[in-house]
Coordinates of C-alpha atoms in Angstrom, one line a residue:
Chain A
M1 CA 109.6 83.1 97.0
L2 CA 111.6 86.1 96.3
T3 CA 113.9 86.5 99.2
A4 CA 114.0 89.8 101.0
N5 CA 117.6 90.7 100.7
P6 CA 121.0 89.3 100.2
L7 CA 123.2 89.9 103.1
L8 CA 126.9 90.4 102.8
Y9 CA 128.7 89.0 105.6
I10 CA 132.1 90.7 105.5
C11 CA 132.8 90.3 109.1
G12 CA 132.2 86.6 108.8
R13 CA 130.1 86.1 111.8
S14 CA 127.6 83.5 110.9
I15 CA 125.6 82.7 113.8
Q16 CA 122.5 81.2 112.4
L17 CA 124.4 78.5 110.5
G18 CA 126.7 77.7 113.4
Q19 CA 129.7 78.0 111.3
Q20 CA 133.1 79.1 112.4
I21 CA 133.9 82.7 112.6
I22 CA 136.2 83.5 109.8
T23 CA 137.7 86.7 111.0
D24 CA 136.4 90.0 112.1
L25 CA 136.7 92.8 109.7
V26 CA 137.6 96.1 111.1
V27 CA 137.7 99.1 108.9
N28 CA 138.7 102.3 110.4
N29 CA 138.3 100.8 113.8
Q30 CA 134.7 100.0 113.1
Q31 CA 133.0 96.8 112.6
Y32 CA 130.3 97.1 110.0
P33 CA 126.9 95.9 110.9
L34 CA 126.1 94.7 107.5
A35 CA 123.8 91.8 108.4
V36 CA 120.6 92.6 110.1
N37 CA 118.4 89.6 110.3
I38 CA 118.5 86.9 107.7
M39 CA 115.5 84.9 108.5
S40 CA 113.0 87.6 108.8
T41 CA 111.5 88.8 105.6
S42 CA 110.3 92.0 107.1
K43 CA 113.5 93.9 107.4
R44 CA 115.7 95.5 104.9
A45 CA 119.4 94.9 105.0
K46 CA 121.5 97.8 103.7
L47 CA 125.1 98.4 102.9
S48 CA 125.5 101.8 104.3
H49 CA 126.8 103.1 101.0
G50 CA 125.1 101.2 98.3
T51 CA 121.7 99.6 98.6
S52 CA 120.1 96.6 97.2
N53 CA 117.1 97.9 95.5
L54 CA 114.6 95.2 96.4
A55 CA 111.8 96.2 98.7
T56 CA 110.4 93.5 100.9
K57 CA 107.4 91.9 99.2
Q58 CA 104.5 90.0 100.6
Q59 CA 104.7 86.3 99.9
S60 CA 102.0 85.5 97.5
E61 CA 100.7 82.9 95.1
D62 CA 101.9 84.8 92.1
P63 CA 105.7 84.9 92.0
F64 CA 106.0 87.1 88.9
E65 CA 103.9 89.7 90.6
N66 CA 106.7 90.3 93.0
L67 CA 109.4 91.0 90.5
P68 CA 110.9 94.5 90.8
Q69 CA 109.7 97.0 88.3
D70 CA 113.0 97.3 86.5
V71 CA 113.0 93.5 85.8
I72 CA 109.5 93.6 84.4
C73 CA 110.6 96.6 82.2
S74 CA 113.5 94.5 81.1
I75 CA 111.2 91.6 80.1
L76 CA 108.9 94.0 78.2
S77 CA 111.7 95.7 76.5
K78 CA 112.5 92.4 74.8
L79 CA 109.1 92.3 73.2
P80 CA 108.0 94.4 70.2
L81 CA 106.4 97.7 71.1
D82 CA 102.8 96.6 70.3
E83 CA 103.1 93.4 72.3
A84 CA 104.5 95.3 75.2
A85 CA 101.7 97.8 75.0
R86 CA 99.2 95.0 75.1
T87 CA 100.4 94.0 78.5
S88 CA 98.7 97.1 79.8
T89 CA 95.5 95.0 80.0
L90 CA 97.0 92.3 82.2
S91 CA 96.5 93.9 85.6
T92 CA 96.7 97.2 87.4
K93 CA 100.3 96.6 88.2
W94 CA 101.2 95.9 84.5
R95 CA 99.1 98.8 83.2
H96 CA 101.8 101.4 83.0
T97 CA 105.0 99.3 83.2
W98 CA 105.4 99.0 79.4
K99 CA 105.7 102.8 79.1
S100 CA 109.1 102.8 80.7
R101 CA 110.8 101.5 77.7
P102 CA 114.5 102.4 77.6
K103 CA 114.8 101.7 73.8
L104 CA 111.8 103.3 72.2
R105 CA 111.5 102.8 68.4
I106 CA 108.7 104.3 66.4
D107 CA 109.0 102.5 63.1
G108 CA 106.5 103.1 60.3
A109 CA 107.2 99.7 58.8
T110 CA 106.3 97.7 62.0
M111 CA 103.4 99.6 63.4
F112 CA 100.6 98.6 61.2
Y113 CA 99.5 95.2 62.2
C114 CA 95.9 96.2 62.4
V115 CA 95.7 98.5 59.5
D116 CA 94.9 97.2 56.0
I117 CA 97.7 98.4 53.8
P118 CA 96.5 98.8 50.2
A119 CA 98.5 96.8 47.7
D120 CA 99.2 99.7 45.4
I121 CA 100.0 102.9 47.2
T122 CA 98.8 105.8 45.1
T123 CA 99.4 109.3 46.4
N124 CA 96.1 109.3 48.3
N125 CA 96.8 106.1 50.1
Q126 CA 100.3 107.3 51.1
E127 CA 98.6 110.2 52.7
L128 CA 96.4 107.9 54.7
Y129 CA 99.3 105.8 55.6
T130 CA 101.3 108.7 56.8
Q131 CA 98.3 110.1 58.8
G132 CA 97.9 106.7 60.4
F133 CA 101.5 106.6 61.4
I134 CA 101.4 110.1 62.9
Q135 CA 98.3 109.1 64.9
A136 CA 99.9 106.0 66.2
A137 CA 103.2 107.6 67.0
N138 CA 101.4 110.4 68.9
A139 CA 99.3 108.0 70.9
I140 CA 102.4 106.0 71.9
L141 CA 104.4 109.1 72.9
D142 CA 101.4 110.4 74.9
Q143 CA 101.4 107.2 76.9
C144 CA 105.1 107.2 77.3
S145 CA 105.4 110.8 78.5
S146 CA 102.8 110.1 81.1
A147 CA 105.1 107.5 82.7
S148 CA 106.6 108.6 86.0
S149 CA 109.8 110.4 85.7
T150 CA 111.5 108.1 88.0
T151 CA 111.2 105.1 85.7
A152 CA 113.5 104.5 82.8
A153 CA 113.1 107.2 80.3
A154 CA 113.5 106.6 76.6
E155 CA 117.2 106.5 76.7
E156 CA 117.3 105.4 73.1
F157 CA 114.8 107.0 70.8
T158 CA 114.4 106.2 67.2
V159 CA 112.0 107.4 64.6
K160 CA 112.0 105.7 61.2
Y161 CA 109.7 106.6 58.4
P162 CA 110.4 107.3 54.7
F163 CA 110.3 111.0 53.9
D164 CA 110.0 112.0 50.3
I165 CA 108.3 115.3 49.7
I166 CA 109.0 115.3 46.0
K167 CA 107.2 112.1 45.4
Y168 CA 104.6 112.4 48.1
P169 CA 103.9 116.1 48.9
S170 CA 101.7 115.0 51.8
D171 CA 104.8 113.9 53.7
S172 CA 105.3 117.6 54.6
M173 CA 102.7 117.0 57.3
L174 CA 105.3 115.0 59.2
V175 CA 107.5 118.0 59.8
G176 CA 105.6 119.6 62.7
H177 CA 105.1 116.2 64.3
L178 CA 108.8 115.3 64.0
D179 CA 109.5 118.5 65.9
N180 CA 107.1 117.4 68.6
W181 CA 108.8 114.0 68.8
V182 CA 112.2 115.5 69.2
R183 CA 110.7 117.6 72.0
F184 CA 109.6 114.3 73.6
A185 CA 113.1 113.0 73.3
V186 CA 114.5 116.1 75.0
S187 CA 112.0 115.8 77.9
A188 CA 112.6 112.1 78.1
R189 CA 116.3 112.8 78.6
T190 CA 117.2 110.7 75.6
R191 CA 120.9 109.9 75.2
S192 CA 120.8 108.2 71.9
L193 CA 118.7 109.8 69.2
A194 CA 118.0 108.4 65.7
I195 CA 116.0 110.1 63.0
D196 CA 115.9 107.9 60.0
L197 CA 113.8 109.3 57.1
E198 CA 115.5 107.5 54.3
P199 CA 113.1 106.0 51.7
E200 CA 114.2 102.7 50.3
G201 CA 116.6 102.9 47.4
L202 CA 117.4 106.6 47.8
K203 CA 120.1 107.8 45.5
C204 CA 120.0 111.6 46.1
C205 CA 117.7 113.8 47.8
E206 CA 116.6 117.4 47.6
C207 CA 114.4 118.0 50.6
R208 CA 115.4 117.1 54.1
Y209 CA 113.9 117.6 57.5
S210 CA 115.6 120.3 59.4
F211 CA 117.0 119.2 62.7
P212 CA 115.5 121.4 65.4
L213 CA 118.6 122.3 67.2
E214 CA 116.7 125.1 68.9
L215 CA 114.7 122.6 71.0
F216 CA 117.8 121.6 72.8
D217 CA 119.3 123.5 75.7
E218 CA 122.8 123.1 76.9
Q219 CA 121.9 120.3 79.3
S220 CA 120.0 118.2 76.8
L221 CA 122.7 118.7 74.2
S222 CA 125.3 117.5 76.6
R223 CA 123.2 114.5 77.4
L224 CA 123.4 113.2 73.9
E225 CA 125.8 110.3 73.4
A226 CA 124.8 109.1 70.0
I227 CA 123.1 110.7 67.0
R228 CA 122.1 109.0 63.9
L229 CA 120.5 111.1 61.1
S230 CA 119.3 110.2 57.7
V231 CA 117.8 112.7 55.2
V232 CA 118.1 115.5 57.8
S233 CA 119.8 118.8 57.5
L234 CA 122.0 119.9 60.3
R235 CA 123.5 123.2 61.2
A236 CA 126.4 123.6 63.5
P237 CA 125.4 124.6 67.0
P238 CA 125.9 128.3 67.5
P239 CA 129.4 129.1 68.7
G240 CA 129.7 129.2 72.5
S241 CA 126.8 126.8 72.9
G242 CA 129.1 124.0 73.7
G243 CA 128.1 121.8 70.8
F244 CA 127.8 118.1 71.4
P245 CA 130.4 117.7 74.1
N246 CA 129.6 114.1 75.1
I247 CA 128.7 112.6 71.8
K248 CA 130.4 109.3 71.2
S249 CA 128.9 108.2 67.9
L250 CA 127.8 110.3 65.0
D251 CA 126.2 108.7 62.0
L252 CA 125.2 110.9 59.0
R253 CA 123.5 109.7 55.9
F254 CA 122.2 112.1 53.2
V255 CA 122.8 114.9 55.5
D256 CA 123.6 118.2 53.9
L257 CA 126.4 119.7 55.9
S258 CA 129.0 121.9 54.4
S259 CA 132.6 120.9 55.2
D260 CA 133.0 124.1 57.3
D261 CA 129.9 123.3 59.3
L262 CA 131.0 119.7 59.8
Q263 CA 134.3 120.9 61.1
L264 CA 132.5 123.3 63.5
V265 CA 130.3 120.4 64.7
L266 CA 133.3 118.1 65.1
S267 CA 135.4 120.6 66.9
G268 CA 133.1 120.4 69.9
C269 CA 133.1 116.7 70.1
F270 CA 135.9 115.7 72.3
R271 CA 134.5 112.3 73.2
L272 CA 133.7 111.2 69.7
E273 CA 134.6 107.6 69.1
R274 CA 132.8 106.8 65.9
L275 CA 132.1 108.9 62.9
S276 CA 130.2 107.8 59.8
I277 CA 129.6 110.0 56.8
V278 CA 127.8 108.4 54.0
S279 CA 126.3 110.0 50.9
C280 CA 126.7 113.5 52.4
H281 CA 127.8 115.3 49.3
M282 CA 130.2 117.9 50.4
H283 CA 130.9 119.2 47.0
D284 CA 134.4 120.5 46.6
G285 CA 134.7 120.0 50.2
E286 CA 137.6 119.1 52.3
L287 CA 137.0 116.8 55.1
R288 CA 139.1 118.0 58.0
V289 CA 138.6 115.9 61.1
P290 CA 139.9 118.1 64.0
P291 CA 142.0 116.5 66.7
A292 CA 139.7 113.8 68.0
P293 CA 141.6 111.9 70.7
C294 CA 138.9 109.3 71.2
L295 CA 138.1 108.6 67.6
R296 CA 138.5 105.0 66.8
Y297 CA 136.4 104.4 63.7
L298 CA 135.8 106.6 60.7
L299 CA 133.7 105.7 57.6
V300 CA 133.5 108.1 54.7
A301 CA 131.6 106.8 51.7
N302 CA 130.1 108.2 48.6
S303 CA 130.5 111.8 49.7
S304 CA 132.4 113.7 47.0
V305 CA 135.1 115.0 49.2
N306 CA 138.2 116.2 47.5
K307 CA 140.7 116.0 50.3
I308 CA 140.7 114.2 53.6
Q309 CA 142.8 115.3 56.5
L310 CA 142.7 113.5 59.8
I311 CA 144.4 114.2 63.0
A312 CA 143.2 111.3 65.1
G313 CA 146.0 109.7 67.1
N314 CA 143.9 106.7 68.2
L315 CA 142.0 106.1 65.0
T316 CA 142.3 102.4 64.4
T317 CA 139.9 101.9 61.5
F318 CA 139.3 104.0 58.5
V319 CA 136.9 102.8 55.8
Y320 CA 136.9 104.9 52.7
D321 CA 134.8 104.4 49.7
G322 CA 135.3 106.9 46.9
P323 CA 137.7 108.2 44.4
M324 CA 141.4 108.3 45.2
V325 CA 141.8 111.7 47.0
P326 CA 144.7 113.3 48.6
L327 CA 144.7 111.8 52.0
E328 CA 146.5 112.6 55.1
A329 CA 146.1 110.4 58.1
L330 CA 149.4 110.3 59.8
E331 CA 148.5 108.3 62.8
L332 CA 146.2 105.7 61.2
R333 CA 147.1 102.1 62.0
H334 CA 144.3 100.0 60.5
A335 CA 142.7 101.0 57.2
E336 CA 140.4 99.6 54.7
L337 CA 140.5 101.8 51.7
D338 CA 138.0 101.0 49.0
F339 CA 138.7 103.3 46.1
S340 CA 135.9 103.5 43.6
S341 CA 137.9 104.9 40.8
L342 CA 141.2 103.9 39.3
L343 CA 144.2 103.6 41.5
T344 CA 147.5 103.3 39.7
L345 CA 150.2 101.2 41.1
E346 CA 152.4 104.2 41.1
D347 CA 150.0 106.1 43.4
A348 CA 149.6 103.0 45.6
I349 CA 153.3 102.7 46.1
T350 CA 154.4 106.3 46.2
E351 CA 151.4 108.3 47.5
L352 CA 149.8 106.0 50.0
P353 CA 152.8 105.5 52.3
K354 CA 153.0 109.3 52.6
A355 CA 149.3 109.4 53.4
I356 CA 149.3 106.7 56.0
P357 CA 152.9 106.2 57.1
H358 CA 152.1 104.4 60.3
A359 CA 149.7 101.9 58.9
Q360 CA 150.1 98.4 60.3
N361 CA 147.2 96.7 58.7
L362 CA 145.9 97.7 55.3
H363 CA 143.2 96.3 53.1
L364 CA 143.4 98.0 49.7
I365 CA 140.4 97.6 47.4
A366 CA 140.7 99.3 44.1
P367 CA 140.5 99.0 40.3
M368 CA 143.9 98.9 38.8
T369 CA 145.6 98.6 35.5
L370 CA 149.0 97.0 35.0
E371 CA 149.9 97.8 31.5
E372 CA 153.5 97.0 31.7
L373 CA 155.9 95.4 34.1
H374 CA 156.7 98.4 36.3
L375 CA 158.3 98.5 39.8
P376 CA 157.7 102.0 41.2
E377 CA 160.3 103.1 43.6
C378 CA 159.4 105.0 46.6
A379 CA 161.4 107.0 49.0
I380 CA 158.9 106.8 51.8
K381 CA 157.9 103.2 52.6
F382 CA 155.2 101.6 54.6
A383 CA 157.6 101.4 57.5
H384 CA 155.2 99.7 59.9
L385 CA 153.0 97.6 57.6
K386 CA 152.7 94.1 58.9
H387 CA 149.6 92.9 57.1
L388 CA 148.5 93.8 53.6
E389 CA 145.4 92.6 51.8
L390 CA 144.9 93.5 48.2
T391 CA 141.6 93.1 46.5
L392 CA 142.3 94.5 43.1
C393 CA 140.0 94.6 40.1
L394 CA 142.6 94.3 37.4
Y395 CA 141.6 95.3 33.9
G396 CA 143.1 96.5 30.7
P397 CA 145.4 94.8 28.3
G398 CA 148.2 92.7 29.6
C399 CA 147.3 93.0 33.3
E400 CA 147.6 89.3 34.0
N401 CA 151.0 89.3 32.4
N402 CA 152.2 92.0 34.7
L403 CA 151.0 90.7 38.0
L404 CA 154.7 90.6 38.8
S405 CA 154.5 94.3 39.3
L406 CA 152.6 93.7 42.5
A407 CA 156.0 92.5 43.9
S408 CA 156.7 96.2 44.4
F409 CA 154.5 96.1 47.5
L410 CA 157.1 93.8 49.1
K411 CA 159.7 96.4 48.5
A412 CA 157.5 99.1 49.8
A413 CA 156.7 97.3 53.0
P414 CA 160.0 95.9 54.4
L415 CA 158.4 94.6 57.6
L416 CA 155.5 92.9 56.0
E417 CA 154.5 89.6 57.6
G418 CA 151.3 88.7 55.8
L419 CA 150.3 89.4 52.2
Y420 CA 146.9 88.3 50.9
I421 CA 146.1 88.8 47.3
N422 CA 142.5 88.4 46.1
L423 CA 142.4 88.1 42.3
P424 CA 139.2 88.4 40.4
A425 CA 137.3 85.2 39.9
L426 CA 137.4 83.5 36.6
R427 CA 135.0 84.9 34.2
S428 CA 132.5 82.4 32.7
L429 CA 130.2 82.1 29.8
P430 CA 126.6 80.8 30.1
P431 CA 126.5 77.0 30.0
C432 CA 126.4 75.6 26.5
P433 CA 126.8 71.9 26.8
H434 CA 128.5 70.1 24.0
G435 CA 127.4 66.5 23.6
H436 CA 130.3 65.1 21.6
L437 CA 133.6 66.6 22.6
K438 CA 135.9 63.8 23.8
R439 CA 139.4 65.2 23.6
L440 CA 140.9 68.6 24.4
R441 CA 144.6 69.6 24.1
I442 CA 146.1 73.0 24.8
G443 CA 149.7 73.4 23.7
G444 CA 152.0 76.3 24.6
F445 CA 150.2 76.7 27.9
C446 CA 151.6 79.4 30.1
G447 CA 149.0 79.4 32.8
T448 CA 147.5 82.7 32.1
L449 CA 144.0 83.6 33.3
G450 CA 142.6 83.4 29.8
E451 CA 143.9 79.9 29.2
I452 CA 142.5 78.7 32.5
E453 CA 139.2 80.2 31.8
L454 CA 139.0 78.6 28.4
A455 CA 140.0 75.2 29.7
A456 CA 137.5 75.4 32.6
H457 CA 134.7 76.4 30.3
V458 CA 135.3 73.6 27.9
A459 CA 135.7 71.0 30.7
D460 CA 132.5 72.2 32.4
N461 CA 130.5 72.1 29.3
S462 CA 131.7 68.8 27.9
P463 CA 130.1 65.9 29.7
R464 CA 131.6 63.4 27.3
L465 CA 135.2 64.7 27.7
E466 CA 137.6 61.8 28.1
S467 CA 140.9 63.4 27.8
L468 CA 142.2 66.9 28.6
V469 CA 145.9 67.5 27.9
I470 CA 147.7 70.7 28.9
D471 CA 151.1 70.9 27.3
P472 CA 153.4 73.7 28.3
Chain B
M1 CA 140.3 99.9 97.3
A2 CA 143.6 99.0 98.9
A3 CA 145.5 96.3 97.1
A4 CA 145.1 93.0 98.8
P5 CA 148.2 91.3 100.0
S6 CA 149.2 88.8 97.3
G7 CA 148.3 85.4 98.7
S8 CA 148.8 82.1 97.2
R9 CA 145.1 81.2 97.5
T10 CA 142.4 82.7 95.4
R11 CA 139.8 84.4 97.5
M12 CA 136.4 82.9 97.1
V13 CA 132.9 84.2 97.5
T14 CA 130.4 81.8 99.0
L15 CA 126.7 81.7 98.3
I16 CA 124.6 79.9 100.9
S17 CA 121.3 78.4 99.8
K18 CA 118.4 77.0 101.7
G19 CA 119.5 74.1 103.8
G20 CA 122.9 75.6 104.3
R21 CA 124.5 74.3 101.1
N22 CA 127.6 76.3 100.1
F23 CA 128.5 77.2 96.6
K24 CA 131.7 79.0 95.9
M25 CA 133.1 81.1 93.1
P26 CA 136.4 82.9 92.8
E27 CA 136.2 86.6 93.9
A28 CA 137.3 87.7 90.4
V29 CA 134.3 86.0 88.9
A30 CA 132.0 87.5 91.5
L31 CA 133.4 91.0 90.7
V32 CA 132.6 90.6 87.1
S33 CA 129.2 89.0 87.5
S34 CA 127.6 90.7 90.4
R35 CA 127.0 94.3 91.0
S36 CA 126.4 93.8 94.7
C37 CA 129.8 92.2 95.1
R38 CA 131.4 95.1 93.2
E39 CA 129.7 97.6 95.4
A40 CA 130.6 95.8 98.6
L41 CA 134.3 95.3 97.6
D42 CA 134.5 98.9 96.5
Y43 CA 133.3 100.0 99.9
I44 CA 135.4 97.8 102.1
E45 CA 139.0 99.0 102.2
Y46 CA 140.8 96.1 103.6
R47 CA 139.6 92.6 104.0
G48 CA 142.7 90.6 104.7
N49 CA 141.9 87.0 104.1
N50 CA 138.2 87.3 104.8
T51 CA 135.7 85.4 102.7
M52 CA 132.6 87.1 101.5
M53 CA 129.5 85.1 102.2
I54 CA 126.1 85.8 100.7
K55 CA 123.1 84.2 102.2
L56 CA 120.2 83.3 100.0
L57 CA 118.4 81.2 102.6
D58 CA 115.0 81.4 100.9
I59 CA 116.3 79.9 97.7
D60 CA 116.8 76.2 96.9
P61 CA 120.2 74.8 96.2
K62 CA 119.6 74.1 92.6
P63 CA 119.0 77.7 91.4
V64 CA 121.9 78.9 93.5
S65 CA 124.2 76.3 92.0
M66 CA 123.0 77.3 88.5
L67 CA 123.7 80.9 89.3
V68 CA 127.3 80.1 90.3
N69 CA 127.7 77.9 87.2
F70 CA 126.5 80.8 85.1
C71 CA 128.8 83.3 86.6
N72 CA 131.8 81.1 86.3
H73 CA 131.0 80.4 82.6
M74 CA 130.4 84.0 81.8
A75 CA 133.7 85.1 83.4
A76 CA 135.6 82.4 81.5
A77 CA 133.9 83.5 78.2
A78 CA 134.7 87.1 78.8
T79 CA 138.5 86.4 78.9
S80 CA 138.6 84.4 75.7
A81 CA 138.7 86.3 72.4
A82 CA 135.5 87.6 70.9
S83 CA 134.6 86.1 67.6
D84 CA 131.5 85.0 65.7
D85 CA 132.3 81.4 66.7
A86 CA 132.6 82.3 70.3
A87 CA 129.3 84.2 70.2
Q88 CA 127.6 81.2 68.6
R89 CA 129.0 78.9 71.2
M90 CA 127.8 81.2 73.9
R91 CA 124.3 81.2 72.5
E92 CA 124.2 77.4 72.3
W93 CA 125.5 77.2 75.9
E94 CA 122.8 79.6 77.1
E95 CA 120.1 77.5 75.3
R96 CA 121.3 74.4 77.0
F97 CA 121.6 76.2 80.3
L98 CA 118.0 77.1 80.2
G99 CA 117.0 73.8 78.6
D100 CA 113.8 71.9 78.8
D101 CA 114.4 70.7 82.3
V102 CA 114.1 74.2 83.6
D103 CA 110.5 74.6 84.5
Q104 CA 108.8 77.9 85.4
A105 CA 109.3 77.5 89.2
L106 CA 113.0 77.0 88.7
L107 CA 113.2 79.8 86.3
Y108 CA 111.6 82.1 88.8
D109 CA 114.0 81.0 91.6
L110 CA 116.9 81.5 89.3
L111 CA 115.7 85.0 88.6
S112 CA 115.3 85.7 92.3
A113 CA 118.9 84.5 93.0
A114 CA 120.2 86.6 90.2
I115 CA 118.4 89.7 91.4
S116 CA 119.6 89.1 94.9
I117 CA 123.2 89.5 93.9
Q118 CA 122.4 91.8 91.0
A119 CA 123.9 89.4 88.4
D120 CA 122.9 91.5 85.4
G121 CA 124.0 88.9 82.8
L122 CA 121.7 86.2 84.2
I123 CA 118.9 88.6 84.9
D124 CA 119.0 89.6 81.3
L125 CA 119.1 86.0 80.0
V126 CA 116.1 85.0 82.1
C127 CA 114.2 88.1 81.0
K128 CA 114.8 87.1 77.4
R129 CA 113.4 83.7 78.2
V130 CA 110.3 85.1 79.9
A131 CA 109.7 87.5 77.0
H132 CA 110.0 84.5 74.6
M133 CA 107.4 82.7 76.7
I134 CA 104.8 85.4 76.5
K135 CA 105.5 86.6 73.0
G136 CA 102.5 86.2 70.7
K137 CA 100.2 85.1 73.5
T138 CA 96.8 86.6 74.3
P139 CA 96.5 88.6 77.6
Q140 CA 94.6 85.7 79.2
E141 CA 97.3 83.3 78.2
I142 CA 100.0 85.5 79.6
R143 CA 98.1 85.9 82.8
T144 CA 98.0 82.1 83.1
I145 CA 101.7 81.7 82.3
L146 CA 102.9 84.4 84.8
G147 CA 100.2 83.8 87.4
I148 CA 98.8 87.4 87.2
Q149 CA 95.4 88.2 88.7
D150 CA 93.2 90.4 86.5
D151 CA 92.1 93.2 88.7
L152 CA 91.1 95.8 86.2
T153 CA 87.6 97.3 86.3
P154 CA 85.7 97.5 83.0
D155 CA 86.1 101.3 83.2
Q156 CA 89.8 101.0 83.4
R157 CA 89.8 98.6 80.6
D158 CA 87.9 101.1 78.4
E159 CA 90.3 103.8 79.3
I160 CA 93.2 101.6 78.3
R161 CA 91.5 100.8 75.0
T162 CA 91.0 104.5 74.1
D163 CA 94.5 105.4 75.2
N164 CA 96.0 102.8 73.0
S165 CA 93.8 103.1 69.9
W166 CA 96.7 102.2 67.7
I167 CA 96.6 98.5 68.7
D168 CA 93.8 96.0 69.1
I169 CA 93.2 95.5 72.8

């Protein structure tokens, strides 16, 4: 049976078990009466400062009946939403417990177990689908708002549904409801809010849901610790409103935010630890990350920035996917830079050390040409670089012959301890087995990539091969 | 909390089960695993060489010893480096820990013991197991598994059905 309470015997008097007194504990000349009565299940033992939150329960036949509410909530939170909701029919005690769901996720894709989804979604069917989703979401949130305010509110609230007004004009009916659902999040004291309206395979979008900043007051804004938005448009909070002072994680995808607005938003985020900006086209925009003492992780991808300036002393990881842009990140220590357009060796050796002079750990991914043997000199070196990983997509004439140029990284990084070079895999042709070839000889072999590819192809496709001679 | 005098012996926390069996764990482990211990030690300024003892006299020795085992293991795992391998090993250990020989009564006692000292890690693990036990089952099956009495009136049942029209109840 669930025991009434644990008892902390700090003073070590253990009468019931007849054990030795350990020592008396005296704090501020007072002995603390922490233990009340262990054998009785009818009293509650308390620490005078913290309390154990178990109430005394009747002994009963049904042990799981006696579990504390928060433990039952924990069990239900590990079930999908619809299964948790079904437990409302188990008994009167279980009727409302599922509603205190700390992580509440309203996901269009998982909410339709009992609705027949037509195989081909024509515009009309999509409207039905969306209507069904709205009804279900409203029914769930009605139930969850009626839960007592002392139980766990929806600390984490996620809404996920594809929103594409251009393709399905009926999606516009979602907007008013989304506003209501954000209102629910505000009243449920949500700390982590995610609005994910991204349809699958989205490349660019024209119409977004406008984030209803006006529904938040200063208190609810300061309660937010994580925001994740996709296909949403966000304005900076009005000046003087305090912004998002406690936000730790900001994830933006397909959000249209001008670089000025973004800077305004970020300047109020003193606790920001993680920032992710993906596919937020800030045309001709500079990304200036204001001093963010807590920022540890920054991801910028596919966002058409033309300059990046970071002042983030504790930033440890910067993942960048895009064209080579003027970059200034003086304090950065770990970086994974994935340049989608050509990076010359010259730039890599001369410009990058200026951009990230304190880098200790760098993974550089970029397409590169090496047309001649060239060892760029640089005045400013990677003075602290200990580990360098190069994943270079080499192309253009003669690049294999000029791999030696990569040695300039050694000169640019005098303290380098580890160098990993990932060269592109061998190209291959489709299999074309040759049933007769028995002997292959390659003379004048220098070990170039092309020679190896040819030899490998022939060997793979010649089941009768008896002799393969490579003659330098 | 005042710094304890540096002694050569590790301070232990003792859990006492039904029948007076003692199970010990180092204080450092208890601090990491049990919220009750943290609160208590926060509150007490100076303890000298006192041992903290926690009585769980209604609980059998086996669940209490499993609780201590769990706390020791979690504390050791927390100090070693995090990696995918380590996470996988932890999952495997957890599966063996709540293996086939752990029947429902033992599971329940283990949960009681964990709740008593607010050992959040173990509470979470057992909750996961219980959720797994009831997942995909009909309400009647769940009532049988958890020993719940159905005390809803037909009217209440109808209300619940209307309120939750989005699922089949």
